[in-house]
Tab-separated table of N, CA and C in Angstrom:
chain	number	residue	atom	x	y	z
A	128	MET	N	1.400	229.727	58.704
A	128	MET	CA	1.117	229.086	57.579
A	128	MET	C	0.679	230.246	56.653
A	129	SER	N	0.567	229.767	55.412
A	129	SER	CA	0.128	230.847	54.293
A	129	SER	C	-1.263	230.613	54.372
A	130	ASP	N	-1.885	231.692	53.852
A	130	ASP	CA	-3.369	231.417	53.593
A	130	ASP	C	-3.857	230.295	52.551
A	131	GLU	N	-3.113	230.044	51.674
A	131	GLU	CA	-3.221	229.047	50.611
A	131	GLU	C	-3.305	227.692	51.311
A	132	LEU	N	-2.562	227.386	52.281
A	132	LEU	CA	-2.283	226.137	52.922
A	132	LEU	C	-3.566	225.836	53.943
A	133	GLU	N	-4.076	227.130	54.375
A	133	GLU	CA	-5.113	226.897	55.382
A	133	GLU	C	-6.583	226.834	54.680
A	134	LYS	N	-6.695	226.937	53.438
A	134	LYS	CA	-7.929	226.683	52.846
A	134	LYS	C	-8.205	225.232	52.899
A	135	ARG	N	-9.727	225.067	52.727
A	135	ARG	CA	-10.151	223.710	52.889
A	135	ARG	C	-9.975	223.084	51.590
A	136	ALA	N	-9.640	221.816	51.632
A	136	ALA	CA	-9.437	220.977	50.361
A	136	ALA	C	-10.754	220.573	49.702
A	137	SER	N	-10.813	220.507	48.323
A	137	SER	CA	-12.062	220.050	47.710
A	137	SER	C	-11.799	218.683	47.392
A	138	ASP	N	-12.976	218.051	46.992
A	138	ASP	CA	-13.072	216.567	46.659
A	138	ASP	C	-12.143	216.415	45.143
A	139	ALA	N	-12.010	217.402	44.495
A	139	ALA	CA	-11.369	217.415	43.259
A	139	ALA	C	-9.819	217.328	43.597
A	140	GLU	N	-9.546	218.173	44.371
A	140	GLU	CA	-8.103	218.331	45.065
A	140	GLU	C	-7.559	217.087	45.399
A	141	ARG	N	-8.376	216.361	46.419
A	141	ARG	CA	-8.088	215.183	46.696
A	141	ARG	C	-7.991	214.072	45.898
A	142	GLU	N	-8.807	214.132	44.841
A	142	GLU	CA	-8.717	213.089	43.658
A	142	GLU	C	-7.538	213.507	42.908
A	143	GLN	N	-6.956	214.645	42.779
A	143	GLN	CA	-5.623	214.963	42.165
A	143	GLN	C	-4.513	214.331	42.903
A	144	VAL	N	-4.705	214.546	44.199
A	144	VAL	CA	-3.402	213.855	45.050
A	144	VAL	C	-3.413	212.446	44.902
A	145	VAL	N	-4.732	211.786	44.819
A	145	VAL	CA	-4.601	210.356	44.877
A	145	VAL	C	-4.231	209.756	43.159
A	146	VAL	N	-4.398	210.592	42.311
A	146	VAL	CA	-4.078	210.175	40.987
A	146	VAL	C	-2.449	210.187	41.025
A	147	ARG	N	-2.071	211.230	41.708
A	147	ARG	CA	-0.628	211.401	41.641
A	147	ARG	C	0.292	210.183	42.202
A	148	LEU	N	-0.298	209.916	43.552
A	148	LEU	CA	0.069	208.864	44.154
A	148	LEU	C	0.016	207.481	43.569
A	149	ARG	N	-1.004	207.238	42.643
A	149	ARG	CA	-1.149	206.112	42.011
A	149	ARG	C	-0.008	206.113	40.837
A	150	ASP	N	0.186	207.216	40.204
A	150	ASP	CA	1.190	207.291	39.320
A	150	ASP	C	2.470	207.211	39.992
A	151	ALA	N	2.831	207.564	41.068
A	151	ALA	CA	4.122	207.443	41.777
A	151	ALA	C	4.151	205.895	42.030
A	152	SER	N	3.226	205.225	42.256
A	152	SER	CA	3.144	203.784	42.701
A	152	SER	C	3.520	203.039	41.411
A	153	ALA	N	2.977	203.292	40.308
A	153	ALA	CA	3.053	202.741	38.968
A	153	ALA	C	4.762	203.043	38.568
A	154	GLU	N	5.151	204.031	38.854
A	154	GLU	CA	6.697	204.505	38.698
A	154	GLU	C	7.471	203.690	39.522
A	155	GLY	N	7.177	202.934	40.543
A	155	GLY	CA	8.077	202.102	41.476
A	155	GLY	C	8.532	203.250	42.634
A	156	ARG	N	7.836	204.304	42.828
A	156	ARG	CA	8.297	205.107	43.972
A	156	ARG	C	7.547	204.706	45.216
A	157	LEU	N	6.386	204.210	45.164
A	157	LEU	CA	5.738	203.829	46.465
A	157	LEU	C	5.233	202.462	46.459
A	158	THR	N	5.263	201.742	47.587
A	158	THR	CA	4.961	200.505	47.719
A	158	THR	C	3.227	200.513	47.824
A	159	LEU	N	2.624	199.368	47.636
A	159	LEU	CA	1.329	199.204	47.915
A	159	LEU	C	0.806	199.597	49.299
A	160	GLU	N	1.749	199.288	50.344
A	160	GLU	CA	1.283	199.798	51.676
A	160	GLU	C	1.523	201.479	51.758
A	161	GLU	N	2.324	201.878	51.224
A	161	GLU	CA	2.546	203.456	51.219
A	161	GLU	C	1.358	204.261	50.497
A	162	LEU	N	1.102	203.516	49.359
A	162	LEU	CA	-0.088	203.999	48.571
A	162	LEU	C	-1.288	204.007	49.264
A	163	ALA	N	-1.457	202.799	49.964
A	163	ALA	CA	-2.729	202.730	50.651
A	163	ALA	C	-2.945	203.805	51.737
A	164	ASP	N	-1.866	203.681	52.431
A	164	ASP	CA	-1.669	204.648	53.733
A	164	ASP	C	-1.999	206.169	53.309
A	165	ARG	N	-1.149	206.581	52.291
A	165	ARG	CA	-1.426	207.909	51.717
A	165	ARG	C	-2.628	208.289	51.139
A	166	THR	N	-3.308	207.163	50.443
A	166	THR	CA	-4.625	207.355	49.843
A	166	THR	C	-5.734	207.555	51.006
A	167	ALA	N	-5.613	206.889	52.012
A	167	ALA	CA	-6.496	206.987	53.064
A	167	ALA	C	-6.473	208.359	53.760
A	168	LEU	N	-5.144	208.822	53.914
A	168	LEU	CA	-4.865	210.225	54.423
A	168	LEU	C	-5.377	211.195	53.579
A	169	ALA	N	-5.265	211.196	52.255
A	169	ALA	CA	-5.899	212.036	51.354
A	169	ALA	C	-7.262	212.273	51.292
A	170	TYR	N	-7.959	211.128	51.570
A	170	TYR	CA	-9.340	211.187	51.636
A	170	TYR	C	-10.009	211.804	52.954
A	171	ARG	N	-9.086	211.709	53.873
A	171	ARG	CA	-9.516	212.285	55.278
A	171	ARG	C	-9.054	213.764	55.484
A	172	ALA	N	-8.121	214.294	54.382
A	172	ALA	CA	-7.548	215.683	54.419
A	172	ALA	C	-8.932	216.508	54.425
A	173	GLN	N	-8.499	217.713	55.271
A	173	GLN	CA	-9.624	218.810	55.277
A	173	GLN	C	-8.984	220.106	54.693
A	174	SER	N	-7.761	220.080	54.638
A	174	SER	CA	-7.193	221.448	54.184
A	174	SER	C	-5.828	221.000	53.241
A	175	HIS	N	-5.422	222.056	52.599
A	175	HIS	CA	-4.325	221.954	51.649
A	175	HIS	C	-3.108	221.497	52.391
A	176	ALA	N	-3.029	222.014	53.748
A	176	ALA	CA	-1.919	221.814	54.611
A	176	ALA	C	-1.838	220.276	54.726
A	177	GLU	N	-2.776	219.559	54.949
A	177	GLU	CA	-2.869	218.068	55.111
A	177	GLU	C	-2.503	217.323	53.756
A	178	LEU	N	-2.698	217.936	52.682
A	178	LEU	CA	-2.616	217.416	51.440
A	178	LEU	C	-1.099	217.432	50.997
A	179	VAL	N	-0.486	218.613	51.276
A	179	VAL	CA	0.859	218.900	50.726
A	179	VAL	C	1.847	217.824	50.911
A	180	PRO	N	2.074	217.437	52.458
A	180	PRO	CA	3.073	216.376	52.677
A	180	PRO	C	2.868	215.087	52.033
A	181	LEU	N	1.719	214.731	51.411
A	181	LEU	CA	1.549	213.377	50.839
A	181	LEU	C	2.140	213.103	49.660
A	182	THR	N	2.366	214.388	48.931
A	182	THR	CA	3.230	214.197	47.537
A	182	THR	C	4.427	215.070	47.458
A	183	GLU	N	4.752	215.818	48.546
A	183	GLU	CA	5.812	216.644	48.494
A	183	GLU	C	7.386	216.075	48.306
A	184	ASP	N	7.279	214.705	48.816
A	184	ASP	CA	8.738	213.868	48.446
A	184	ASP	C	8.599	213.086	47.096
A	185	LEU	N	7.675	213.450	46.239
A	185	LEU	CA	7.624	212.903	45.074
A	185	LEU	C	7.954	213.859	43.894
A	186	PRO	N	8.750	213.544	42.993
A	186	PRO	CA	9.010	214.392	41.883
A	186	PRO	C	7.761	214.572	40.903
A	187	GLY	N	7.660	215.490	40.163
A	187	GLY	CA	6.709	215.485	39.151
A	187	GLY	C	6.572	214.427	38.306
A	188	PRO	N	5.415	214.225	37.544
A	188	PRO	CA	5.208	213.015	36.714
A	188	PRO	C	6.544	212.817	35.729
A	189	VAL	N	7.072	211.748	35.346
A	189	VAL	CA	8.284	211.664	34.659
A	189	VAL	C	7.811	210.638	33.698
A	190	ALA	N	8.726	210.692	32.393
A	190	ALA	CA	8.626	209.571	31.485
A	190	ALA	C	8.904	208.166	31.937
A	191	PRO	N	8.163	207.244	31.390
A	191	PRO	CA	8.423	205.701	31.970
A	191	PRO	C	9.712	205.539	31.747
A	192	VAL	N	10.463	204.818	32.815
A	192	VAL	CA	11.742	204.212	32.686
A	192	VAL	C	11.560	202.748	32.840
A	193	SER	N	12.761	202.070	32.648
A	193	SER	CA	12.801	200.598	32.813
A	193	SER	C	12.817	200.272	34.296
A	194	ARG	N	11.750	199.474	34.658
A	194	ARG	CA	11.601	198.940	36.036
A	194	ARG	C	11.864	197.605	35.937
A	195	ARG	N	11.813	197.017	37.320
A	195	ARG	CA	12.027	195.599	37.351
A	195	ARG	C	10.688	194.878	36.794
A	196	LYS	N	10.853	193.720	36.218
A	196	LYS	CA	9.711	192.977	35.533
A	196	LYS	C	8.684	192.564	36.579
A	197	PRO	N	7.543	192.771	36.110
A	197	PRO	CA	6.439	192.191	37.050
A	197	PRO	C	6.250	190.708	37.200
A	198	VAL	N	6.006	190.364	38.369
A	198	VAL	CA	5.747	188.814	38.582
A	198	VAL	C	4.452	188.473	38.060
A	199	ARG	N	4.386	187.441	37.074
A	199	ARG	CA	3.019	187.190	36.572
A	199	ARG	C	2.748	185.647	36.900
A	200	TRP	N	3.728	184.785	37.302
A	200	TRP	CA	3.451	183.382	37.600
A	200	TRP	C	4.341	182.932	38.672
A	201	THR	N	3.749	182.328	39.475
A	201	THR	CA	4.516	181.670	40.692
A	201	THR	C	3.976	179.975	40.669
A	202	VAL	N	4.914	179.167	40.503
A	202	VAL	CA	4.405	177.722	40.252
A	202	VAL	C	5.351	176.889	41.355
A	203	VAL	N	4.477	176.099	42.017
A	203	VAL	CA	5.091	175.260	43.067
A	203	VAL	C	4.466	173.701	42.805
A	204	VAL	N	5.399	172.867	42.368
A	204	VAL	CA	4.773	171.478	42.117
A	204	VAL	C	4.628	170.598	43.385
A	205	ILE	N	5.794	170.743	44.286
A	205	ILE	CA	5.817	170.044	45.561
A	205	ILE	C	6.733	170.919	46.483
A	206	GLY	N	6.311	171.616	47.520
A	206	GLY	CA	6.978	172.494	48.101
A	206	GLY	C	6.411	173.837	48.710
A	207	GLU	N	7.300	174.889	48.867
A	207	GLU	CA	6.747	176.153	49.200
A	207	GLU	C	7.202	177.302	48.387
A	208	ALA	N	6.453	178.300	48.385
A	208	ALA	CA	6.934	179.600	47.595
A	208	ALA	C	6.528	180.753	48.617
A	209	LYS	N	7.530	181.766	48.621
A	209	LYS	CA	7.272	182.969	49.289
A	209	LYS	C	7.792	184.218	48.652
A	210	ARG	N	7.079	185.167	48.655
A	210	ARG	CA	7.552	186.422	47.890
A	210	ARG	C	7.202	187.498	48.992
A	211	LYS	N	8.469	188.182	49.305
A	211	LYS	CA	8.439	189.132	50.574
A	211	LYS	C	9.305	190.424	49.958
A	212	GLY	N	8.965	191.496	50.774
A	212	GLY	CA	10.075	192.636	50.472
A	212	GLY	C	9.491	193.391	49.312
A	213	ARG	N	10.316	193.984	48.518
A	213	ARG	CA	10.141	194.964	47.492
A	213	ARG	C	10.110	194.171	46.148
A	214	TRP	N	8.980	193.946	45.505
A	214	TRP	CA	8.770	193.190	44.190
A	214	TRP	C	7.556	193.693	43.553
A	215	ARG	N	7.536	193.561	42.302
A	215	ARG	CA	6.583	194.152	41.360
A	215	ARG	C	5.778	193.090	41.089
A	216	ILE	N	4.336	193.438	41.279
A	216	ILE	CA	3.352	192.398	40.939
A	216	ILE	C	2.460	192.948	39.719
A	217	ALA	N	2.437	191.946	38.868
A	217	ALA	CA	1.685	192.240	37.568
A	217	ALA	C	0.181	192.489	37.899
A	218	GLY	N	-0.319	193.348	36.867
A	218	GLY	CA	-1.991	193.397	37.046
A	218	GLY	C	-2.624	192.181	37.259
A	219	HIS	N	-2.272	191.039	36.477
A	219	HIS	CA	-2.751	189.790	36.524
A	219	HIS	C	-1.686	188.816	37.027
A	220	THR	N	-1.796	188.225	38.101
A	220	THR	CA	-0.690	187.333	38.590
A	220	THR	C	-1.186	185.934	38.855
A	221	THR	N	-0.855	184.890	38.740
A	221	THR	CA	-1.140	183.475	38.772
A	221	THR	C	-0.372	182.565	39.501
A	222	VAL	N	-0.852	182.001	40.692
A	222	VAL	CA	-0.147	180.965	41.630
A	222	VAL	C	-0.601	179.528	41.283
A	223	VAL	N	0.242	178.555	40.935
A	223	VAL	CA	-0.191	177.404	40.600
A	223	VAL	C	0.461	176.530	41.491
A	224	MET	N	-0.188	175.629	42.370
A	224	MET	CA	0.421	174.777	43.365
A	224	MET	C	-0.135	173.351	43.180
A	225	GLY	N	0.767	172.430	43.224
A	225	GLY	CA	0.407	170.865	43.209
A	225	GLY	C	0.270	170.799	44.507
A	226	ILE	N	1.128	170.258	45.281
A	226	ILE	CA	1.222	170.060	46.675
A	226	ILE	C	1.997	171.077	47.467
A	227	GLY	N	1.603	171.946	48.346
A	227	GLY	CA	2.639	172.884	49.020
A	227	GLY	C	1.943	174.127	49.638
A	228	ASP	N	2.718	174.874	49.992
A	228	ASP	CA	2.269	176.234	50.612
A	228	ASP	C	2.735	177.414	50.042
A	229	CYS	N	2.057	178.664	49.964
A	229	CYS	CA	2.516	179.810	49.201
A	229	CYS	C	2.186	180.983	50.125
A	230	GLU	N	3.182	181.721	50.334
A	230	GLU	CA	2.849	183.223	50.952
A	230	GLU	C	3.196	184.412	50.015
A	231	LEU	N	2.363	185.200	49.828
A	231	LEU	CA	2.462	186.627	48.903
A	231	LEU	C	2.510	187.711	50.013
A	232	ASP	N	3.393	188.409	50.236
A	232	ASP	CA	3.340	189.626	51.046
A	232	ASP	C	3.417	190.674	50.197
A	233	LEU	N	2.165	191.313	50.080
A	233	LEU	CA	2.029	192.603	49.053
A	233	LEU	C	2.427	193.830	49.744
A	234	ARG	N	2.694	193.900	51.130
A	234	ARG	CA	2.850	195.154	51.819
A	234	ARG	C	3.835	196.107	51.265
A	235	GLN	N	5.014	195.453	50.684
A	235	GLN	CA	6.031	196.309	50.120
A	235	GLN	C	6.145	196.161	48.586
A	236	ALA	N	4.976	195.197	47.911
A	236	ALA	CA	5.121	195.175	46.442
A	236	ALA	C	4.674	196.379	45.781
A	237	GLU	N	5.089	196.496	44.516
A	237	GLU	CA	4.766	197.713	43.668
A	237	GLU	C	3.638	197.220	42.605
A	238	LEU	N	2.740	197.931	42.670
A	238	LEU	CA	1.688	197.583	41.665
A	238	LEU	C	2.057	197.924	40.126
A	239	ASP	N	1.736	196.957	39.285
A	239	ASP	CA	1.934	197.411	37.973
A	239	ASP	C	0.939	198.267	37.312
A	240	GLY	N	-0.156	198.498	37.910
A	240	GLY	CA	-1.262	199.365	37.340
A	240	GLY	C	-1.968	199.880	38.805
A	241	ASP	N	-3.286	200.144	38.517
A	241	ASP	CA	-4.212	200.819	39.573
A	241	ASP	C	-4.817	199.675	40.594
A	242	ASP	N	-4.613	198.528	40.121
A	242	ASP	CA	-5.108	197.507	41.015
A	242	ASP	C	-4.466	195.941	40.466
A	243	ALA	N	-4.651	194.856	41.443
A	243	ALA	CA	-4.091	193.661	40.965
A	243	ALA	C	-5.085	192.630	41.210
A	244	THR	N	-4.819	191.508	40.341
A	244	THR	CA	-5.781	190.273	40.507
A	244	THR	C	-4.778	189.051	40.575
A	245	VAL	N	-5.106	188.381	41.781
A	245	VAL	CA	-4.253	187.205	42.012
A	245	VAL	C	-5.092	185.980	42.035
A	246	THR	N	-4.740	185.071	41.078
A	246	THR	CA	-5.616	183.826	40.828
A	246	THR	C	-4.696	182.741	41.345
A	247	VAL	N	-5.316	182.020	42.262
A	247	VAL	CA	-4.593	181.165	42.837
A	247	VAL	C	-5.298	179.654	42.491
A	248	VAL	N	-4.503	178.712	41.835
A	248	VAL	CA	-5.128	177.117	41.491
A	248	VAL	C	-4.176	176.302	42.373
A	249	GLN	N	-4.858	175.717	43.302
A	249	GLN	CA	-4.048	174.698	44.066
A	249	GLN	C	-4.803	173.476	44.225
A	250	VAL	N	-3.991	172.480	44.142
A	250	VAL	CA	-4.384	170.926	44.364
A	250	VAL	C	-4.491	170.649	45.872
A	251	ILE	N	-3.574	170.680	46.780
A	251	ILE	CA	-3.432	170.495	48.156
A	251	ILE	C	-2.437	171.421	48.605
A	252	GLY	N	-2.883	172.457	49.551
A	252	GLY	CA	-2.129	173.270	50.033
A	252	GLY	C	-2.768	174.516	50.604
A	253	ASP	N	-1.960	175.437	51.294
A	253	ASP	CA	-2.482	176.624	51.851
A	253	ASP	C	-1.782	177.677	51.410
A	254	THR	N	-2.553	178.966	51.160
A	254	THR	CA	-2.023	180.252	50.639
A	254	THR	C	-2.479	181.057	51.666
A	255	THR	N	-1.294	181.981	51.877
A	255	THR	CA	-1.618	183.374	52.699
A	255	THR	C	-1.200	184.524	51.787
A	256	ILE	N	-2.020	185.476	51.763
A	256	ILE	CA	-1.802	186.734	51.045
A	256	ILE	C	-1.962	187.868	52.104
A	257	VAL	N	-0.801	188.562	52.142
A	257	VAL	CA	-0.628	189.599	53.242
A	257	VAL	C	-0.680	190.923	52.659
A	258	VAL	N	-1.744	191.719	53.009
A	258	VAL	CA	-2.036	193.025	52.413
A	258	VAL	C	-1.932	194.236	53.392
A	259	PRO	N	-1.654	195.411	53.041
A	259	PRO	CA	-1.819	196.442	53.969
A	259	PRO	C	-3.156	196.789	54.505
A	260	GLN	N	-3.245	197.659	55.466
A	260	GLN	CA	-4.626	197.925	56.200
A	260	GLN	C	-5.622	198.493	55.315
A	261	HIS	N	-5.010	199.507	54.600
A	261	HIS	CA	-6.105	200.477	53.916
A	261	HIS	C	-6.401	199.879	52.366
A	262	VAL	N	-6.204	198.537	52.144
A	262	VAL	CA	-6.352	197.982	50.723
A	262	VAL	C	-7.804	197.443	50.663
A	263	ASP	N	-8.497	197.697	49.507
A	263	ASP	CA	-9.759	196.928	49.386
A	263	ASP	C	-9.505	195.553	48.702
A	264	VAL	N	-9.989	194.457	49.446
A	264	VAL	CA	-9.909	193.331	48.873
A	264	VAL	C	-11.168	192.570	48.448
A	265	GLU	N	-11.219	191.994	47.279
A	265	GLU	CA	-12.138	191.207	46.727
A	265	GLU	C	-11.911	189.843	46.656
A	266	LEU	N	-12.462	188.916	47.589
A	266	LEU	CA	-12.234	187.382	47.727
A	266	LEU	C	-13.278	186.661	47.158
A	267	SER	N	-12.957	185.770	46.071
A	267	SER	CA	-13.849	184.985	45.379
A	267	SER	C	-13.176	183.591	45.203
A	268	GLY	N	-14.027	182.531	44.710
A	268	GLY	CA	-13.610	181.354	44.184
A	268	GLY	C	-14.044	180.148	44.950
A	269	LEU	N	-13.530	178.948	44.776
A	269	LEU	CA	-14.142	177.865	45.309
A	269	LEU	C	-12.986	176.826	45.824
A	270	LEU	N	-13.054	176.357	46.932
A	270	LEU	CA	-12.310	175.233	47.383
A	270	LEU	C	-12.953	174.061	47.789
A	271	LEU	N	-13.067	172.880	47.306
A	271	LEU	CA	-13.877	171.868	47.584
A	271	LEU	C	-13.852	171.335	49.145
A	272	ILE	N	-12.668	171.198	49.507
A	272	ILE	CA	-12.472	170.980	50.943
A	272	ILE	C	-11.537	171.909	51.525
A	273	GLY	N	-11.998	172.770	52.381
A	273	GLY	CA	-11.123	173.819	52.942
A	273	GLY	C	-12.063	174.968	52.983
A	274	GLY	N	-11.291	176.170	53.017
A	274	GLY	CA	-12.107	177.493	53.077
A	274	GLY	C	-11.190	178.670	52.798
A	275	LYS	N	-11.893	179.735	52.635
A	275	LYS	CA	-11.225	181.082	52.377
A	275	LYS	C	-11.705	182.047	53.321
A	276	SER	N	-10.806	182.898	53.764
A	276	SER	CA	-11.092	184.039	54.738
A	276	SER	C	-10.277	185.226	54.304
A	277	ASP	N	-10.950	186.382	54.745
A	277	ASP	CA	-10.470	187.718	54.777
A	277	ASP	C	-10.255	188.290	56.321
A	278	GLU	N	-8.965	188.162	56.831
A	278	GLU	CA	-8.955	188.517	58.344
A	278	GLU	C	-8.424	189.723	58.422
A	279	GLY	N	-8.984	190.539	59.439
A	279	GLY	CA	-8.445	191.800	59.783
A	279	GLY	C	-9.730	192.751	59.439
A	280	SER	N	-9.187	194.138	59.743
A	280	SER	CA	-10.225	195.208	59.592
A	280	SER	C	-10.287	195.911	58.193
A	281	GLU	N	-11.471	196.108	57.880
A	281	GLU	CA	-11.555	196.876	56.710
A	281	GLU	C	-12.072	198.289	56.836
A	282	ALA	N	-11.738	198.779	58.058
A	282	ALA	CA	-12.132	200.131	58.474
A	282	ALA	C	-11.389	200.947	57.761
A	283	ASP	N	-11.856	202.213	57.404
A	283	ASP	CA	-10.943	203.255	56.782
A	283	ASP	C	-10.590	202.954	55.474
A	284	ILE	N	-11.259	202.196	54.726
A	284	ILE	CA	-10.954	201.831	53.283
A	284	ILE	C	-11.744	203.082	52.364
A	285	ALA	N	-10.953	203.767	51.566
A	285	ALA	CA	-11.191	204.897	50.999
A	285	ALA	C	-11.902	204.470	49.548
A	286	PRO	N	-12.901	205.261	49.014
A	286	PRO	CA	-13.545	204.753	47.866
A	286	PRO	C	-12.587	204.553	46.689
A	287	SER	N	-11.454	205.088	46.614
A	287	SER	CA	-10.569	204.759	45.411
A	287	SER	C	-9.204	204.216	46.116
A	288	ALA	N	-9.520	203.215	47.181
A	288	ALA	CA	-8.347	202.698	47.617
A	288	ALA	C	-7.654	201.670	46.626
A	289	PRO	N	-6.332	201.246	46.710
A	289	PRO	CA	-5.953	200.257	45.898
A	289	PRO	C	-6.804	198.990	46.065
A	290	ARG	N	-6.931	198.257	45.045
A	290	ARG	CA	-7.869	197.088	45.145
A	290	ARG	C	-6.999	196.025	44.746
A	291	VAL	N	-7.144	194.600	45.487
A	291	VAL	CA	-6.520	193.413	45.188
A	291	VAL	C	-7.708	192.570	45.075
A	292	ARG	N	-7.788	191.893	43.849
A	292	ARG	CA	-8.970	190.773	43.739
A	292	ARG	C	-8.207	189.610	44.027
A	293	VAL	N	-8.744	188.700	44.711
A	293	VAL	CA	-8.042	187.226	44.959
A	293	VAL	C	-9.119	186.128	44.664
A	294	ARG	N	-8.816	185.346	43.686
A	294	ARG	CA	-9.533	184.409	43.149
A	294	ARG	C	-8.925	182.926	43.508
A	295	VAL	N	-9.673	181.971	44.219
A	295	VAL	CA	-9.090	180.775	44.393
A	295	VAL	C	-9.845	179.667	43.833
A	296	PHE	N	-9.183	178.592	43.302
A	296	PHE	CA	-9.712	177.345	42.732
A	296	PHE	C	-8.950	176.134	43.051
A	297	GLY	N	-9.428	175.472	43.930
A	297	GLY	CA	-8.656	174.180	44.528
A	297	GLY	C	-9.462	173.018	45.136
A	298	LEU	N	-8.891	171.978	45.386
A	298	LEU	CA	-9.373	170.883	45.915
A	298	LEU	C	-9.325	171.093	47.534
A	299	ILE	N	-8.096	170.822	47.963
A	299	ILE	CA	-8.037	170.719	49.437
A	299	ILE	C	-7.160	171.811	49.832
A	300	GLY	N	-7.411	172.513	50.847
A	300	GLY	CA	-6.625	173.682	51.412
A	300	GLY	C	-7.371	174.747	51.934
A	301	GLU	N	-6.715	175.933	52.087
A	301	GLU	CA	-7.056	177.003	52.681
A	301	GLU	C	-6.328	178.372	51.912
A	302	LEU	N	-7.282	179.390	51.861
A	302	LEU	CA	-6.743	180.593	51.545
A	302	LEU	C	-7.097	181.644	52.302
A	303	LYS	N	-5.945	182.487	53.043
A	303	LYS	CA	-6.351	183.352	53.956
A	303	LYS	C	-5.809	184.780	53.352
A	304	VAL	N	-6.561	185.812	53.566
A	304	VAL	CA	-6.175	187.203	53.173
A	304	VAL	C	-5.971	187.797	54.560
A	305	VAL	N	-4.615	188.295	54.792
A	305	VAL	CA	-4.490	188.874	56.185
A	305	VAL	C	-3.847	190.307	55.972
A	306	ARG	N	-4.694	191.279	56.943
A	306	ARG	CA	-4.258	192.634	56.800
A	306	ARG	C	-3.243	192.963	57.940
A	307	ARG	N	-2.094	193.402	57.745
A	307	ARG	CA	-1.143	193.808	58.703
A	307	ARG	C	-0.692	195.278	58.400
């Protein structure tokens, strides 16, 4: 290895890598899961050799191009709604449910910015939000009958990890955040 790659990485160099990873996510090149995993690796990196592979498969910053439209609303009157696979989540997304269930899988989702806020308004129903392991989750809100939970480990969440804010307001039901 070259002497440059063997040198210890500084905090500023780690932050530069994280900024590039966030930009790549906003460009649609990395999913939320990839962003979270690579951000965690960047903060644990001790040398340049550990930082280089995190961005070497990404082109330099490019001018914005037309991307798929971010999802801002998911509405269920009676029934079920699911979002899985590769999709773009807006910075502020709202789920409105009358009677039903909803599952949002954010592991392959592309963030429209640095973080996302999901507001769930439900009358009767259950909502499950699946996030990658290294994502910071803030859970708040009120369910009159039922509960809300954040399942899974919050270990190894970096200070600048991608953040998902989940707010719930409802009458009867449950909201679960699951880390996979």
